[in-house]
PDB file of C-alpha atoms in Angstrom:
ATOM      1  CA  MET L   1     -31.772 -11.511 -58.639  1.00  0.00           C
ATOM      2  CA  ARG L   2     -29.011 -11.278 -61.221  1.00  0.00           C
ATOM      3  CA  GLU L   3     -30.429 -14.283 -63.074  1.00  0.00           C
ATOM      4  CA  GLN L   4     -33.841 -12.624 -63.174  1.00  0.00           C
ATOM      5  CA  ASP L   5     -32.366  -9.376 -64.484  1.00  0.00           C
ATOM      6  CA  TYR L   6     -30.407 -11.320 -67.089  1.00  0.00           C
ATOM      7  CA  ALA L   7     -33.552 -13.155 -68.193  1.00  0.00           C
ATOM      8  CA  VAL L   8     -35.439  -9.865 -68.552  1.00  0.00           C
ATOM      9  CA  HIS L   9     -32.573  -8.258 -70.463  1.00  0.00           C
ATOM     10  CA  HIS L  10     -32.215 -11.297 -72.703  1.00  0.00           C
ATOM     11  CA  GLY L  11     -35.951 -11.295 -73.381  1.00  0.00           C
ATOM     12  CA  GLN L  12     -35.822  -7.642 -74.357  1.00  0.00           C
ATOM     13  CA  GLN L  13     -32.928  -8.317 -76.732  1.00  0.00           C
ATOM     14  CA  VAL L  14     -34.805 -11.181 -78.383  1.00  0.00           C
ATOM     15  CA  GLU L  15     -37.905  -9.005 -78.710  1.00  0.00           C
ATOM     16  CA  GLN L  16     -35.900  -6.180 -80.277  1.00  0.00           C
ATOM     17  CA  GLN L  17     -34.252  -8.562 -82.724  1.00  0.00           C
ATOM     18  CA  GLU L  18     -37.681  -9.886 -83.720  1.00  0.00           C
ATOM     19  CA  VAL L  19     -39.000  -6.351 -84.242  1.00  0.00           C
ATOM     20  CA  SER L  20     -35.964  -5.436 -86.361  1.00  0.00           C
ATOM     21  CA  LYS L  21     -36.432  -8.567 -88.466  1.00  0.00           C
ATOM     22  CA  VAL L  22     -40.124  -7.869 -89.096  1.00  0.00           C
ATOM     23  CA  LEU L  23     -39.380  -4.230 -89.954  1.00  0.00           C
ATOM     24  CA  ARG L  24     -36.588  -5.176 -92.336  1.00  0.00           C
ATOM     25  CA  ASN L  25     -38.646  -7.839 -94.089  1.00  0.00           C
ATOM     26  CA  THR L  26     -41.728  -5.611 -94.248  1.00  0.00           C
ATOM     27  CA  TYR L  27     -40.015  -2.625 -95.846  1.00  0.00           C
ATOM     28  CA  SER L  28     -38.026  -4.837 -98.222  1.00  0.00           C
ATOM     29  CA  LEU L  29     -41.187  -6.590 -99.415  1.00  0.00           C
ATOM     30  CA  LEU L  30     -43.084  -3.301 -99.505  1.00  0.00           C
ATOM     31  CA  ALA L  31     -40.457  -1.761-101.788  1.00  0.00           C
ATOM     32  CA  LEU L  32     -40.622  -4.773-104.124  1.00  0.00           C
ATOM     33  CA  THR L  33     -44.419  -4.799-104.248  1.00  0.00           C
ATOM     34  CA  LEU L  34     -44.597  -1.054-104.905  1.00  0.00           C
ATOM     35  CA  ALA L  35     -42.102  -1.433-107.759  1.00  0.00           C
ATOM     36  CA  PHE L  36     -44.050  -4.382-109.183  1.00  0.00           C
ATOM     37  CA  SER L  37     -47.307  -2.485-108.821  1.00  0.00           C
ATOM     38  CA  GLY L  38     -45.782   0.467-110.657  1.00  0.00           C
ATOM     39  CA  LEU L  39     -44.627  -1.826-113.459  1.00  0.00           C
ATOM     40  CA  MET L  40     -48.114  -3.295-113.817  1.00  0.00           C
ATOM     41  CA  ALA L  41     -49.617   0.195-113.857  1.00  0.00           C
ATOM     42  CA  PHE L  42     -47.227   1.174-116.662  1.00  0.00           C
ATOM     43  CA  ILE L  43     -48.134  -1.958-118.652  1.00  0.00           C
ATOM     44  CA  SER L  44     -51.870  -1.325-118.354  1.00  0.00           C
ATOM     45  CA  GLN L  45     -51.302   2.323-119.309  1.00  0.00           C
ATOM     46  CA  GLN L  46     -49.470   1.322-122.473  1.00  0.00           C
ATOM     47  CA  MET L  47     -52.145  -1.244-123.293  1.00  0.00           C
ATOM     48  CA  GLY L  48     -54.862   1.368-122.901  1.00  0.00           C
ATOM     49  CA  VAL L  49     -56.816  -0.894-120.545  1.00  0.00           C
ATOM     50  CA  ARG L  50     -60.188   0.442-119.433  1.00  0.00           C
ATOM     51  CA  TYR L  51     -61.093   0.564-115.755  1.00  0.00           C
ATOM     52  CA  PRO L  52     -62.945  -2.660-114.898  1.00  0.00           C
ATOM     53  CA  ASN L  53     -66.404  -2.990-113.395  1.00  0.00           C
ATOM     54  CA  VAL L  54     -66.503  -2.112-109.694  1.00  0.00           C
ATOM     55  CA  PHE L  55     -67.604  -5.645-108.816  1.00  0.00           C
ATOM     56  CA  VAL L  56     -64.556  -7.066-110.620  1.00  0.00           C
ATOM     57  CA  VAL L  57     -62.348  -4.719-108.583  1.00  0.00           C
ATOM     58  CA  LEU L  58     -63.992  -5.660-105.274  1.00  0.00           C
ATOM     59  CA  ILE L  59     -63.961  -9.404-105.957  1.00  0.00           C
ATOM     60  CA  GLY L  60     -60.374  -9.280-107.205  1.00  0.00           C
ATOM     61  CA  PHE L  61     -59.109  -7.229-104.275  1.00  0.00           C
ATOM     62  CA  TYR L  62     -60.920  -8.976-101.428  1.00  0.00           C
ATOM     63  CA  GLY L  63     -60.410 -12.415-102.954  1.00  0.00           C
ATOM     64  CA  LEU L  64     -56.655 -11.909-103.200  1.00  0.00           C
ATOM     65  CA  PHE L  65     -56.514 -10.156 -99.830  1.00  0.00           C
ATOM     66  CA  PHE L  66     -58.164 -13.018 -97.962  1.00  0.00           C
ATOM     67  CA  LEU L  67     -56.112 -15.545 -99.928  1.00  0.00           C
ATOM     68  CA  THR L  68     -52.939 -13.763 -98.838  1.00  0.00           C
ATOM     69  CA  ALA L  69     -54.131 -13.713 -95.220  1.00  0.00           C
ATOM     70  CA  LYS L  70     -54.781 -17.452 -95.386  1.00  0.00           C
ATOM     71  CA  LEU L  71     -51.367 -18.213 -96.924  1.00  0.00           C
ATOM     72  CA  ARG L  72     -49.384 -15.685 -94.895  1.00  0.00           C
ATOM     73  CA  ASP L  73     -47.258 -18.295 -93.134  1.00  0.00           C
ATOM     74  CA  SER L  74     -46.097 -20.033 -96.314  1.00  0.00           C
ATOM     75  CA  VAL L  75     -44.109 -19.139 -99.421  1.00  0.00           C
ATOM     76  CA  TRP L  76     -47.396 -19.042-101.321  1.00  0.00           C
ATOM     77  CA  GLY L  77     -48.250 -15.989 -99.234  1.00  0.00           C
ATOM     78  CA  LEU L  78     -45.507 -14.134-101.090  1.00  0.00           C
ATOM     79  CA  VAL L  79     -46.965 -15.264-104.427  1.00  0.00           C
ATOM     80  CA  SER L  80     -50.451 -14.048-103.498  1.00  0.00           C
ATOM     81  CA  THR L  81     -48.962 -10.781-102.173  1.00  0.00           C
ATOM     82  CA  PHE L  82     -47.479 -10.030-105.583  1.00  0.00           C
ATOM     83  CA  ALA L  83     -50.719 -11.162-107.246  1.00  0.00           C
ATOM     84  CA  LEU L  84     -52.672  -8.698-105.080  1.00  0.00           C
ATOM     85  CA  THR L  85     -50.327  -5.762-105.560  1.00  0.00           C
ATOM     86  CA  GLY L  86     -49.928  -6.526-109.266  1.00  0.00           C
ATOM     87  CA  PHE L  87     -53.705  -6.554-109.688  1.00  0.00           C
ATOM     88  CA  MET L  88     -54.030  -3.225-107.871  1.00  0.00           C
ATOM     89  CA  GLY L  89     -51.258  -1.761-109.996  1.00  0.00           C
ATOM     90  CA  PHE L  90     -52.939  -2.991-113.184  1.00  0.00           C
ATOM     91  CA  ILE L  91     -56.212  -1.222-112.354  1.00  0.00           C
ATOM     92  CA  LEU L  92     -54.268   1.894-111.371  1.00  0.00           C
ATOM     93  CA  GLY L  93     -53.125   2.315-114.992  1.00  0.00           C
ATOM     94  CA  PRO L  94     -56.549   3.433-116.322  1.00  0.00           C
ATOM     95  CA  ILE L  95     -56.887   5.866-113.412  1.00  0.00           C
ATOM     96  CA  LEU L  96     -53.535   7.429-114.241  1.00  0.00           C
ATOM     97  CA  ASN L  97     -54.435   7.664-117.927  1.00  0.00           C
ATOM     98  CA  ARG L  98     -57.632   9.490-117.039  1.00  0.00           C
ATOM     99  CA  TYR L  99     -55.775  12.116-115.015  1.00  0.00           C
ATOM    100  CA  LEU L 100     -52.906  12.406-117.495  1.00  0.00           C
ATOM    101  CA  GLY L 101     -55.501  13.153-120.168  1.00  0.00           C
ATOM    102  CA  MET L 102     -56.710  16.187-118.229  1.00  0.00           C
ATOM    103  CA  SER L 103     -55.301  19.665-118.596  1.00  0.00           C
ATOM    104  CA  GLY L 104     -52.405  19.838-116.143  1.00  0.00           C
ATOM    105  CA  GLY L 105     -52.844  16.124-115.428  1.00  0.00           C
ATOM    106  CA  ALA L 106     -49.118  15.409-115.298  1.00  0.00           C
ATOM    107  CA  GLU L 107     -48.740  17.968-112.517  1.00  0.00           C
ATOM    108  CA  VAL L 108     -51.656  16.409-110.615  1.00  0.00           C
ATOM    109  CA  VAL L 109     -50.105  12.932-110.828  1.00  0.00           C
ATOM    110  CA  SER L 110     -46.616  14.100-109.868  1.00  0.00           C
ATOM    111  CA  SER L 111     -47.981  16.162-106.964  1.00  0.00           C
ATOM    112  CA  ALA L 112     -49.993  13.207-105.662  1.00  0.00           C
ATOM    113  CA  PHE L 113     -46.955  10.935-105.947  1.00  0.00           C
ATOM    114  CA  ALA L 114     -44.663  13.378-104.147  1.00  0.00           C
ATOM    115  CA  MET L 115     -47.211  14.054-101.409  1.00  0.00           C
ATOM    116  CA  THR L 116     -47.797  10.322-100.884  1.00  0.00           C
ATOM    117  CA  ALA L 117     -44.063   9.704-100.501  1.00  0.00           C
ATOM    118  CA  LEU L 118     -43.737  12.666 -98.122  1.00  0.00           C
ATOM    119  CA  VAL L 119     -46.692  11.644 -95.945  1.00  0.00           C
ATOM    120  CA  PHE L 120     -45.681   7.986 -95.746  1.00  0.00           C
ATOM    121  CA  GLY L 121     -42.029   8.816 -95.057  1.00  0.00           C
ATOM    122  CA  GLY L 122     -42.893  11.431 -92.460  1.00  0.00           C
ATOM    123  CA  LEU L 123     -45.439   9.336 -90.569  1.00  0.00           C
ATOM    124  CA  SER L 124     -43.242   6.232 -90.594  1.00  0.00           C
ATOM    125  CA  ALA L 125     -40.222   8.199 -89.411  1.00  0.00           C
ATOM    126  CA  TYR L 126     -42.266   9.786 -86.627  1.00  0.00           C
ATOM    127  CA  VAL L 127     -43.341   6.415 -85.222  1.00  0.00           C
ATOM    128  CA  LEU L 128     -39.949   4.769 -85.704  1.00  0.00           C
ATOM    129  CA  ILE L 129     -38.109   7.632 -83.996  1.00  0.00           C
ATOM    130  CA  THR L 130     -40.523   8.354 -81.131  1.00  0.00           C
ATOM    131  CA  ARG L 131     -41.610   4.681 -80.782  1.00  0.00           C
ATOM    132  CA  LYS L 132     -45.009   5.863 -79.560  1.00  0.00           C
ATOM    133  CA  ASP L 133     -47.746   3.286 -79.112  1.00  0.00           C
ATOM    134  CA  MET L 134     -50.559   4.145 -81.544  1.00  0.00           C
ATOM    135  CA  SER L 135     -52.871   1.303 -80.532  1.00  0.00           C
ATOM    136  CA  PHE L 136     -55.382   3.869 -79.227  1.00  0.00           C
ATOM    137  CA  LEU L 137     -56.151   4.696 -82.879  1.00  0.00           C
ATOM    138  CA  SER L 138     -57.916   1.365 -83.434  1.00  0.00           C
ATOM    139  CA  GLY L 139     -61.290   2.815 -82.424  1.00  0.00           C
ATOM    140  CA  PHE L 140     -60.854   5.756 -84.790  1.00  0.00           C
ATOM    141  CA  ILE L 141     -59.964   3.392 -87.637  1.00  0.00           C
ATOM    142  CA  THR L 142     -63.056   1.262 -87.062  1.00  0.00           C
ATOM    143  CA  ALA L 143     -65.360   4.277 -86.845  1.00  0.00           C
ATOM    144  CA  GLY L 144     -63.670   5.956 -89.802  1.00  0.00           C
ATOM    145  CA  PHE L 145     -64.087   2.853 -91.963  1.00  0.00           C
ATOM    146  CA  PHE L 146     -67.855   2.768 -91.461  1.00  0.00           C
ATOM    147  CA  VAL L 147     -68.238   6.536 -91.895  1.00  0.00           C
ATOM    148  CA  LEU L 148     -66.317   6.457 -95.185  1.00  0.00           C
ATOM    149  CA  LEU L 149     -68.218   3.369 -96.332  1.00  0.00           C
ATOM    150  CA  GLY L 150     -71.507   5.149 -95.663  1.00  0.00           C
ATOM    151  CA  ALA L 151     -70.305   8.252 -97.521  1.00  0.00           C
ATOM    152  CA  VAL L 152     -69.220   6.198-100.542  1.00  0.00           C
ATOM    153  CA  VAL L 153     -72.582   4.398-100.660  1.00  0.00           C
ATOM    154  CA  ALA L 154     -74.403   7.730-100.346  1.00  0.00           C
ATOM    155  CA  SER L 155     -72.401   9.140-103.262  1.00  0.00           C
ATOM    156  CA  PHE L 156     -73.905   6.463-105.530  1.00  0.00           C
ATOM    157  CA  PHE L 157     -77.463   7.571-104.767  1.00  0.00           C
ATOM    158  CA  PHE L 158     -77.238  11.286-104.000  1.00  0.00           C
ATOM    159  CA  GLN L 159     -75.542  14.105-105.892  1.00  0.00           C
ATOM    160  CA  ILE L 160     -74.386  16.175-102.916  1.00  0.00           C
ATOM    161  CA  SER L 161     -72.164  19.145-103.643  1.00  0.00           C
ATOM    162  CA  GLY L 162     -68.706  18.699-102.164  1.00  0.00           C
ATOM    163  CA  LEU L 163     -69.313  15.097-101.084  1.00  0.00           C
ATOM    164  CA  GLN L 164     -66.630  13.636-103.353  1.00  0.00           C
ATOM    165  CA  LEU L 165     -64.134  16.200-102.086  1.00  0.00           C
ATOM    166  CA  ALA L 166     -65.011  15.294 -98.489  1.00  0.00           C
ATOM    167  CA  ILE L 167     -64.657  11.562 -99.221  1.00  0.00           C
ATOM    168  CA  SER L 168     -61.229  12.041-100.788  1.00  0.00           C
ATOM    169  CA  ALA L 169     -60.061  14.175 -97.860  1.00  0.00           C
ATOM    170  CA  GLY L 170     -61.488  11.601 -95.455  1.00  0.00           C
ATOM    171  CA  PHE L 171     -59.556   8.786 -97.139  1.00  0.00           C
ATOM    172  CA  VAL L 172     -56.343  10.813 -96.951  1.00  0.00           C
ATOM    173  CA  LEU L 173     -56.810  11.192 -93.188  1.00  0.00           C
ATOM    174  CA  PHE L 174     -57.919   7.564 -92.764  1.00  0.00           C
ATOM    175  CA  SER L 175     -54.937   6.189 -94.712  1.00  0.00           C
ATOM    176  CA  SER L 176     -52.527   8.367 -92.731  1.00  0.00           C
ATOM    177  CA  VAL L 177     -53.908   7.084 -89.433  1.00  0.00           C
ATOM    178  CA  CYS L 178     -53.650   3.488 -90.703  1.00  0.00           C
ATOM    179  CA  ILE L 179     -49.966   4.025 -91.532  1.00  0.00           C
ATOM    180  CA  LEU L 180     -49.319   5.292 -87.992  1.00  0.00           C
ATOM    181  CA  PHE L 181     -51.244   2.398 -86.466  1.00  0.00           C
ATOM    182  CA  GLN L 182     -49.650  -0.357 -88.560  1.00  0.00           C
ATOM    183  CA  THR L 183     -46.097   0.924 -88.108  1.00  0.00           C
ATOM    184  CA  SER L 184     -46.647   1.138 -84.363  1.00  0.00           C
ATOM    185  CA  ALA L 185     -48.113  -2.396 -84.336  1.00  0.00           C
ATOM    186  CA  ILE L 186     -44.893  -3.755 -85.836  1.00  0.00           C
ATOM    187  CA  ILE L 187     -42.722  -1.972 -83.283  1.00  0.00           C
ATOM    188  CA  HIS L 188     -44.788  -2.911 -80.244  1.00  0.00           C
ATOM    189  CA  GLY L 189     -45.478  -6.535 -81.085  1.00  0.00           C
ATOM    190  CA  GLY L 190     -49.000  -6.240 -82.406  1.00  0.00           C
ATOM    191  CA  GLU L 191     -47.928  -7.525 -85.830  1.00  0.00           C
ATOM    192  CA  ARG L 192     -45.353 -10.256 -86.252  1.00  0.00           C
ATOM    193  CA  ASN L 193     -46.158 -11.401 -89.782  1.00  0.00           C
ATOM    194  CA  TYR L 194     -44.309  -9.284 -92.329  1.00  0.00           C
ATOM    195  CA  ILE L 195     -46.592 -10.328 -95.198  1.00  0.00           C
ATOM    196  CA  MET L 196     -49.686  -8.993 -93.435  1.00  0.00           C
ATOM    197  CA  ALA L 197     -47.775  -5.889 -92.351  1.00  0.00           C
ATOM    198  CA  THR L 198     -46.719  -5.326 -95.956  1.00  0.00           C
ATOM    199  CA  ILE L 199     -50.157  -5.594 -97.527  1.00  0.00           C
ATOM    200  CA  SER L 200     -51.659  -3.403 -94.788  1.00  0.00           C
ATOM    201  CA  LEU L 201     -49.139  -0.655 -95.482  1.00  0.00           C
ATOM    202  CA  TYR L 202     -49.460  -1.170 -99.241  1.00  0.00           C
ATOM    203  CA  VAL L 203     -53.242  -0.716 -99.150  1.00  0.00           C
ATOM    204  CA  SER L 204     -52.861   2.446 -97.051  1.00  0.00           C
ATOM    205  CA  ILE L 205     -50.292   3.890 -99.464  1.00  0.00           C
ATOM    206  CA  TYR L 206     -52.435   2.943-102.470  1.00  0.00           C
ATOM    207  CA  ASN L 207     -55.556   4.560-100.993  1.00  0.00           C
ATOM    208  CA  LEU L 208     -53.560   7.624 -99.979  1.00  0.00           C
ATOM    209  CA  PHE L 209     -52.196   8.072-103.512  1.00  0.00           C
ATOM    210  CA  VAL L 210     -55.553   7.577-105.252  1.00  0.00           C
ATOM    211  CA  SER L 211     -57.305   9.893-102.782  1.00  0.00           C
ATOM    212  CA  LEU L 212     -54.706  12.606-103.315  1.00  0.00           C
ATOM    213  CA  LEU L 213     -55.142  12.194-107.073  1.00  0.00           C
ATOM    214  CA  GLN L 214     -58.868  12.772-106.686  1.00  0.00           C
ATOM    215  CA  LEU L 215     -58.332  15.669-104.305  1.00  0.00           C
ATOM    216  CA  PHE L 216     -55.831  17.482-106.538  1.00  0.00           C
ATOM    217  CA  GLY L 217     -57.920  16.677-109.616  1.00  0.00           C
ATOM    218  CA  ILE L 218     -61.048  18.193-108.062  1.00  0.00           C
ATOM    219  CA  MET L 219     -59.192  21.299-106.900  1.00  0.00           C
ATOM    220  CA  GLY L 220     -57.641  21.621-110.352  1.00  0.00           C
ATOM    221  CA  ARG L 221     -61.078  21.604-111.978  1.00  0.00           C
ATOM    222  CA  ASP L 222     -62.332  24.164-109.516  1.00  0.00           C
ATOM    223  CA  ASP L 223     -59.478  26.441-110.551  1.00  0.00           C
TER     224      ASP L 223
END
């Protein structure tokens, strides 16, 4: 009986050590990729780069995303992670320039940045402290993805009043739920690869920031 208890206790210790390692590696890599992404955004701002064609953005993002997923167990996965986040940072520069060129644009950008940091920090802390299992959110994430995709497609064909505001608000909620889900997956063993955990959190933070920019920008125009 004692040997069985020891085996269970030892297994729990090993599991906890693995979780701590994945968390440490994930947040370390996330911090580096966010800093690199910010640097690339600054460079593209200074260069006055124009926002690329939407197909270039989609091909670049999904191509690098799937490449990173394929290489996640090798050192090349780290290279493709920085390529992905650097690319996303580079196309963020023109977006920032557009908002900074608006009246009160600096306030919009700083508010979106502060709110993104607050939301991410708060949601992460909530899961890490309570250690609640958020796996039940997977269904919501799947449904939310298709609803938002349909709304985005509709926005290309129909000029519906308030639709863009609703899409931005929807992406804020969707990104927040994804942060809860991914953080919980790391803690409870659903995600053991820190590269995939990093890019998942990075994409959620990126979408959250851009959506808040759009939301504050729209509300600013309404004022």
